[in-house]
Amino acid sequence: MQAYSGWLIAGTLIFYLLSLPFPTLTPVQAAMAWIVPVLLWQGLGKGVRNQALLLTGLGLLAHIYGCACGVPIHWQQIFFLNLPLLAMLVAVSFLALTKTQMAEDSLPRGKKAVVQTALGTHILASVINLSVLFVFGDRLQKNGVLTRVQQIILARCFCAAGWWSPFFIATGVALTYAPGMSWHRTLIPGLFMSLLAIGYTVTEVACIRKAPFTGYPFRRESLTIPVFLAALVIAAHYIWPKTGILNIICIIAPAGAMIFMKHRPRVEMLRNLITTQLPSMGNQFTLFLGAGIFSTGIQAVIKAHPALFTLGDTAFTPELFSLILGLVILAGIIGVHPVVSISIISPLLLPLNMDPSQLGFLFVSSWAISTGSSPLSGVGLALVSRYRASATGILKSNWHYAVVMWFLTSLANLVFFVR
C-alpha cells in the first residue's frame, strides 16, 4: 500500500498542474488526494487521526446545519479547498533530491560554529525543508542525543524560514487562507523577522548560555542551490505577476530538483523518493484535507447566522493583530496544528476586509513562532522522537523566545502594514 500511496501522492501534483489549463481534471486530483488517507490510515499517528476525525466530523455537521438553514452546499469547495496546498507540499518534497553528501570534516566549535550552524540550517531549510533537520541533527548527535543548545539552534532557525520562504508550507497556507495576499509584500517583513529570530537565538546561545557548542561543517557551496531556486521564484513572480506564487513553486520545485539532483541514476533516485519518502506525507494530507472540510463548515455556519459571527464595524487594529497572533501561537505550542487554528480564524477575519497581505503575515508569523517553540509541532516531535529531546525541556527553553518574537512581530506589523 505504501508504494501505491507514493504514486498517488505524486499524481496529485501532476494532475494539479494539468488541471491549470484543463480544469475538468481537478476531480481526478481530488480523488487521488482523498484516497491517500484511506490507504495510509492505519500507519498514521494517533494524534493526527483523532484531529482529522474531529475536524471532518465537525465540518460535516456544520455543513448539514448550514444546509438546514438554507445555505447551499458547494461540494467542490468542501473537497477541493486545500488541493493547491497539497500540490505545493508534494512539489517542495522533491527538493530533498538536491541534498549532497557532506564531507566528513571535523565539527566546528565555539561562537563561530553557532553562527555558521544557525545560518546554514536556516538557508538550507528555506528550500529543502524538514530533511535538513535530519541531515544536521544526525551529524551533530552524540549517542543519539542533541545538546539543549543544538536543539535550540536547529528548531528555531529551521522554523524561522517559514516567515519568508516560498517553499515553506506556511506560505502555501497563508496564500490559501488569506485570498489576495501578495507574497512579495510579506517577503521583506518576513526576512526582517527571520533575521531577528536568528539574531536573538545566536545571542542567547553564544553570549548568554555560553554552553559548549559543536556545530555543523557547513560550506559556502551548499548555498548555491537554495539561493538560485529562491531567486528563480522571485524572478518568475516578478515577470509573471498574475501567475500565483503557489503555481510557480509547483513548477519550479520539481524541475529544479531534477536539474540539481546529485545522485545517479536519476530514475532510480526519483522512484525511491516516490515509493519510500512521499508516503510519509500521509499525516499532512489527512490533516489538511480535514482542515479544509472544517474551514468551509465554519464558513457555512457564519453564512447561516451572519449577525451572530460578525465583528461589525470592528477594525483590524494592531491590538487585534497582536491578540490573534498570541492566541494562535499559544494554540500551536499546546499542540493544535497551525493549519487548524488558521482554518478557524480565517473565515471570521475575512469579512473585515483588511489588507490580505497583513493577514498573510499574521499567518506565517504564527506558524514560524509556534512551530519553533513547541514540542508538539512537527519539528518538536522530530527532536523528541529522533534525538530524545525532553518535551518539558523544549518548552522551558523556548517560552521566552515565543514571547519576544510575538512582541517583535507586533511591532513589525505596525512598521510594515499599519498606515
XYZ file of C-alpha atoms in Angstrom:
419
model
C 0.000 0.000 0.000
C 2.881 2.368 0.791
C 4.285 2.165 -2.740
C 0.846 2.804 -4.281
C 0.219 5.737 -1.963
C 3.506 7.313 -3.007
C 2.462 7.264 -6.664
C -0.960 8.649 -5.739
C 0.673 11.491 -3.820
C 2.910 12.253 -6.799
C -0.176 12.090 -9.008
C -1.858 14.857 -7.016
C 0.904 17.226 -8.126
C 0.834 16.044 -11.755
C -2.920 16.391 -12.081
C -2.907 19.732 -10.278
C -0.544 21.108 -12.917
C -2.623 19.518 -15.681
C -5.793 20.995 -14.202
C -4.465 24.534 -14.591
C -5.086 24.505 -18.375
C -7.729 21.748 -18.120
C -9.927 22.417 -15.042
C -12.043 19.328 -15.732
C -9.142 17.241 -14.385
C -9.418 18.725 -10.863
C -11.756 15.918 -9.675
C -9.053 13.406 -10.609
C -6.574 15.175 -8.354
C -9.197 15.351 -5.593
C -9.914 11.618 -5.848
C -6.206 10.788 -5.606
C -5.736 13.073 -2.608
C -8.671 11.607 -0.678
C -7.607 8.019 -1.355
C -4.237 8.655 0.323
C -5.595 8.873 3.924
C -7.673 5.739 3.309
C -4.639 3.721 2.208
C -2.348 5.014 4.961
C -4.886 5.313 7.796
C -3.520 2.502 9.973
C 0.001 3.896 9.829
C -0.917 7.467 10.724
C -0.123 8.956 14.098
C -2.909 8.589 16.655
C -2.991 12.330 17.286
C -3.314 13.089 13.578
C -6.138 10.558 13.171
C -8.033 11.998 16.138
C -7.625 15.579 14.928
C -8.627 14.643 11.377
C -11.737 12.777 12.519
C -12.722 15.654 14.790
C -12.186 18.265 12.070
C -14.001 16.244 9.420
C -16.904 15.335 11.711
C -17.420 18.872 12.989
C -17.050 20.244 9.467
C -19.683 17.929 8.036
C -22.061 18.654 10.916
C -21.561 22.368 10.304
C -22.375 21.908 6.616
C -25.521 19.916 7.455
C -26.601 22.630 9.875
C -25.895 25.331 7.326
C -27.880 23.439 4.691
C -30.830 23.171 7.094
C -30.654 26.950 7.479
C -30.752 27.485 3.734
C -27.026 27.726 2.967
C -26.316 25.751 -0.229
C -23.638 23.078 -0.104
C -20.858 23.555 -2.628
C -19.224 20.148 -2.805
C -16.304 21.328 -4.872
C -15.411 23.970 -2.295
C -15.634 21.395 0.503
C -13.393 18.772 -1.051
C -11.163 20.949 -3.238
C -10.166 23.778 -0.868
C -6.664 22.607 0.078
C -5.760 20.761 -3.137
C -3.365 23.517 -4.347
C -1.748 23.483 -0.912
C -1.195 19.724 -1.102
C 0.254 20.052 -4.602
C 2.770 22.578 -3.271
C 3.587 20.264 -0.381
C 4.398 17.463 -2.831
C 6.360 19.767 -5.123
C 8.742 21.003 -2.424
C 9.298 17.435 -1.187
C 11.153 16.738 -4.441
C 13.806 19.239 -3.370
C 15.132 16.603 -0.988
C 16.791 15.133 -4.106
C 19.156 18.115 -4.205
C 20.845 17.129 -0.954
C 24.545 16.478 -1.187
C 26.616 14.150 0.950
C 28.727 16.332 3.212
C 32.390 15.585 3.615
C 33.436 14.109 6.925
C 35.006 17.328 8.162
C 35.742 17.791 11.816
C 32.861 19.519 13.589
C 33.481 23.236 14.283
C 33.193 24.539 17.818
C 32.600 27.822 19.588
C 30.738 31.034 18.748
C 31.628 30.908 15.059
C 30.106 27.432 14.885
C 26.878 28.799 16.429
C 26.516 31.437 13.709
C 27.546 29.022 10.968
C 25.075 26.341 12.044
C 22.239 28.837 12.552
C 22.609 30.404 9.095
C 23.246 27.052 7.418
C 20.147 25.498 8.951
C 18.007 28.484 8.017
C 19.157 28.889 4.418
C 19.042 25.200 3.523
C 15.719 24.707 5.332
C 14.201 27.529 3.297
C 14.298 25.243 0.264
C 14.918 21.636 1.298
C 12.657 21.779 4.390
C 12.432 19.022 7.017
C 15.133 16.742 5.610
C 17.714 19.404 6.547
C 16.826 18.961 10.213
C 17.706 15.280 9.985
C 20.880 15.879 7.948
C 22.187 18.340 10.521
C 20.813 16.507 13.540
C 22.217 13.120 12.563
C 25.655 14.649 12.113
C 25.619 16.595 15.380
C 24.038 13.974 17.648
C 26.196 12.038 20.058
C 24.832 8.637 21.046
C 21.504 9.643 19.526
C 21.178 12.834 21.588
C 21.495 16.529 20.776
C 22.541 19.051 23.411
C 19.999 21.608 24.549
C 21.717 24.442 22.680
C 21.897 22.371 19.486
C 18.158 21.715 19.764
C 17.501 25.445 20.169
C 19.568 26.414 17.128
C 18.126 23.737 14.845
C 14.454 24.198 15.791
C 14.250 27.984 15.856
C 16.449 28.698 12.830
C 14.723 25.989 10.812
C 11.212 27.260 11.561
C 12.167 30.915 11.071
C 12.297 30.199 7.324
C 8.512 29.937 7.493
C 8.391 33.738 7.738
C 9.541 34.262 4.170
C 10.449 31.131 2.174
C 8.112 30.450 -0.766
C 8.996 26.763 -0.416
C 7.705 26.537 3.161
C 4.203 25.169 3.643
C 3.454 28.175 5.863
C 3.465 30.349 2.730
C 1.081 27.991 0.970
C -1.320 28.061 3.917
C -1.205 31.862 4.041
C -1.879 32.121 0.308
C -4.834 29.747 0.671
C -6.480 31.259 3.739
C -5.686 34.922 3.024
C -7.063 35.292 -0.530
C -5.452 38.187 -2.352
C -2.235 38.049 -0.325
C 0.810 39.298 -2.246
C 3.840 37.246 -1.332
C 6.269 39.994 -2.331
C 4.658 42.279 0.277
C 5.298 39.783 3.091
C 8.803 38.893 1.851
C 10.649 41.904 3.311
C 8.939 41.886 6.738
C 9.335 38.105 6.786
C 13.073 38.320 6.095
C 13.336 41.034 8.735
C 11.641 38.847 11.332
C 13.705 35.778 10.456
C 16.915 37.787 10.940
C 15.654 38.994 14.313
C 14.799 35.409 15.295
C 18.218 34.129 14.254
C 19.986 37.046 15.932
C 18.073 36.522 19.184
C 18.827 32.796 19.130
C 22.521 33.169 18.331
C 22.922 35.813 21.036
C 21.205 33.601 23.608
C 23.285 30.523 22.805
C 26.667 32.201 22.258
C 26.571 35.093 24.747
C 24.065 34.226 27.480
C 24.028 30.457 27.868
C 27.722 30.165 26.903
C 27.397 26.394 26.822
C 29.954 24.445 24.775
C 28.666 24.225 21.211
C 29.580 21.799 18.474
C 28.240 22.913 15.114
C 27.794 21.695 11.569
C 30.644 21.799 8.996
C 28.649 23.976 6.625
C 30.231 25.019 3.328
C 29.580 28.043 1.157
C 28.966 25.969 -1.951
C 25.956 24.456 -0.184
C 24.232 27.823 -0.613
C 24.243 27.666 -4.413
C 21.086 25.617 -4.960
C 18.854 27.260 -2.283
C 19.833 30.788 -3.307
C 19.401 30.047 -7.017
C 15.966 28.455 -6.591
C 14.715 31.206 -4.286
C 15.950 33.850 -6.729
C 14.270 31.983 -9.591
C 10.924 32.036 -7.787
C 11.254 35.758 -7.056
C 12.187 36.487 -10.694
C 9.325 34.379 -12.056
C 6.859 36.085 -9.732
C 8.126 39.475 -10.906
C 7.961 38.579 -14.616
C 4.554 36.871 -14.405
C 2.820 38.674 -11.521
C -0.590 37.292 -12.493
C 0.651 33.721 -12.049
C 0.058 32.627 -8.466
C 3.200 32.139 -6.396
C 1.899 28.726 -5.378
C 1.671 27.628 -9.021
C 5.173 28.937 -9.697
C 6.547 26.863 -6.831
C 4.712 23.750 -8.047
C 6.559 24.069 -11.347
C 9.989 25.286 -10.244
C 10.495 22.991 -7.228
C 10.310 19.602 -9.038
C 12.031 20.994 -12.143
C 14.869 22.365 -10.011
C 15.133 19.045 -8.194
C 15.570 17.212 -11.495
C 18.236 19.656 -12.678
C 20.271 19.750 -9.461
C 19.861 16.115 -8.437
C 23.281 14.908 -7.287
C 22.685 11.181 -7.113
C 22.716 8.746 -10.004
C 20.947 7.048 -11.622
C 18.271 9.751 -11.638
C 15.344 7.470 -12.432
C 16.163 5.137 -9.554
C 16.516 8.005 -7.078
C 13.236 9.518 -8.240
C 11.446 6.185 -7.909
C 12.910 5.724 -4.419
C 11.649 9.164 -3.361
C 8.149 8.429 -4.598
C 7.827 4.942 -3.122
C 9.624 5.375 0.201
C 9.550 9.060 1.168
C 6.338 10.538 -0.219
C 4.129 8.128 1.795
C 5.407 9.855 4.941
C 3.260 12.810 3.888
C 0.126 10.869 4.795
C -0.193 12.745 8.099
C -0.156 16.104 6.347
C -2.596 15.005 3.630
C -5.033 13.729 6.238
C -4.842 16.800 8.450
C -5.030 19.346 5.622
C -7.991 17.645 3.938
C -9.853 17.524 7.254
C -8.999 21.180 7.892
C -10.484 22.072 4.504
C -13.833 20.500 5.398
C -13.775 22.152 8.811
C -12.962 25.607 7.439
C -15.728 25.506 4.819
C -18.099 24.242 7.525
C -17.256 27.257 9.682
C -17.999 29.483 6.676
C -21.395 27.780 6.232
C -22.345 28.433 9.867
C -21.238 32.050 9.555
C -23.401 32.471 6.444
C -26.333 30.924 8.299
C -26.007 33.416 11.185
C -24.083 36.411 9.848
C -25.258 38.726 12.635
C -24.019 36.344 15.322
C -20.492 35.953 13.969
C -19.886 39.361 12.501
C -17.387 41.626 14.172
C -19.480 44.550 12.997
C -17.510 47.702 12.364
C -14.512 46.314 14.182
C -11.287 47.368 12.519
C -8.319 45.070 12.193
C -6.329 47.113 14.681
C -2.757 46.434 15.794
C -4.199 45.318 19.132
C -6.438 42.760 17.416
C -3.487 41.584 15.313
C -1.409 41.009 18.460
C -4.252 39.285 20.292
C -4.963 36.819 17.498
C -1.252 36.218 16.899
C -0.775 35.384 20.579
C -3.757 33.021 20.642
C -2.608 31.107 17.547
C 0.945 30.842 18.912
C -0.373 29.563 22.250
C -2.618 27.046 20.489
C 0.333 25.830 18.434
C 2.534 25.411 21.491
C -0.059 23.224 23.240
C -0.371 21.000 20.173
C -3.020 22.485 17.879
C -1.614 22.405 14.347
C -1.333 25.944 12.910
C -3.427 24.996 9.871
C -6.295 24.121 12.230
C -6.135 27.479 14.038
C -5.790 29.353 10.760
C -8.742 27.499 9.243
C -10.859 28.640 12.197
C -9.905 32.309 12.316
C -9.691 32.954 8.566
C -13.485 32.856 7.939
C -14.009 35.150 10.931
C -11.469 37.755 9.835
C -12.023 37.846 6.067
C -15.291 39.854 6.336
C -13.320 42.683 7.976
C -11.828 43.476 4.551
C -8.365 44.041 5.955
C -5.184 44.034 3.901
C -4.867 40.384 2.798
C -1.060 40.621 2.907
C -1.255 41.751 6.532
C -3.449 38.749 7.262
C -0.953 36.523 5.442
C 1.860 37.985 7.564
C -0.154 37.107 10.665
C -0.467 33.518 9.476
C 3.195 32.942 8.540
C 4.325 34.618 11.779
C 2.112 32.445 13.966
C 3.389 29.385 12.086
C 7.084 30.296 12.397
C 6.909 31.135 16.099
C 4.687 28.293 17.312
C 6.438 25.504 15.386
C 9.844 26.738 16.559
C 8.753 26.785 20.208
C 6.509 23.751 20.671
C 7.482 20.163 21.496
C 4.256 19.071 19.771
C 4.933 20.616 16.350
C 6.402 18.536 13.544
C 9.884 19.839 14.341
C 9.405 19.391 18.083
C 8.176 15.822 17.679
C 11.157 15.070 15.438
C 13.521 16.284 18.155
C 11.705 14.291 20.834
C 11.396 11.044 18.889
C 14.643 11.007 16.923
C 17.059 12.768 19.266
C 15.474 12.025 22.651
C 14.820 15.660 23.485
C 12.710 16.427 26.535
C 9.299 17.907 25.746
C 9.379 19.825 29.017
C 12.897 20.989 28.235
C 11.812 22.324 24.845
C 9.051 24.357 26.498
C 11.378 25.751 29.168
C 13.970 26.679 26.554
C 11.600 28.416 24.167
C 8.751 30.103 26.053
C 10.660 33.392 26.286
C 11.575 33.146 22.584
C 7.864 32.851 21.722
C 7.014 35.889 23.860
C 9.805 38.053 22.423
C 9.018 37.068 18.822
C 5.319 37.754 19.433
C 6.199 41.250 20.630
C 8.632 41.941 17.763
C 6.148 40.650 15.190
C 3.513 43.005 16.590
C 5.974 45.881 16.141
C 6.797 44.714 12.605
C 3.086 44.779 11.818
C 2.998 48.442 12.852
C 6.043 49.288 10.740
C 5.192 47.410 7.555
C 1.378 47.266 7.393
C -0.236 49.978 9.521
C -0.576 53.293 7.743
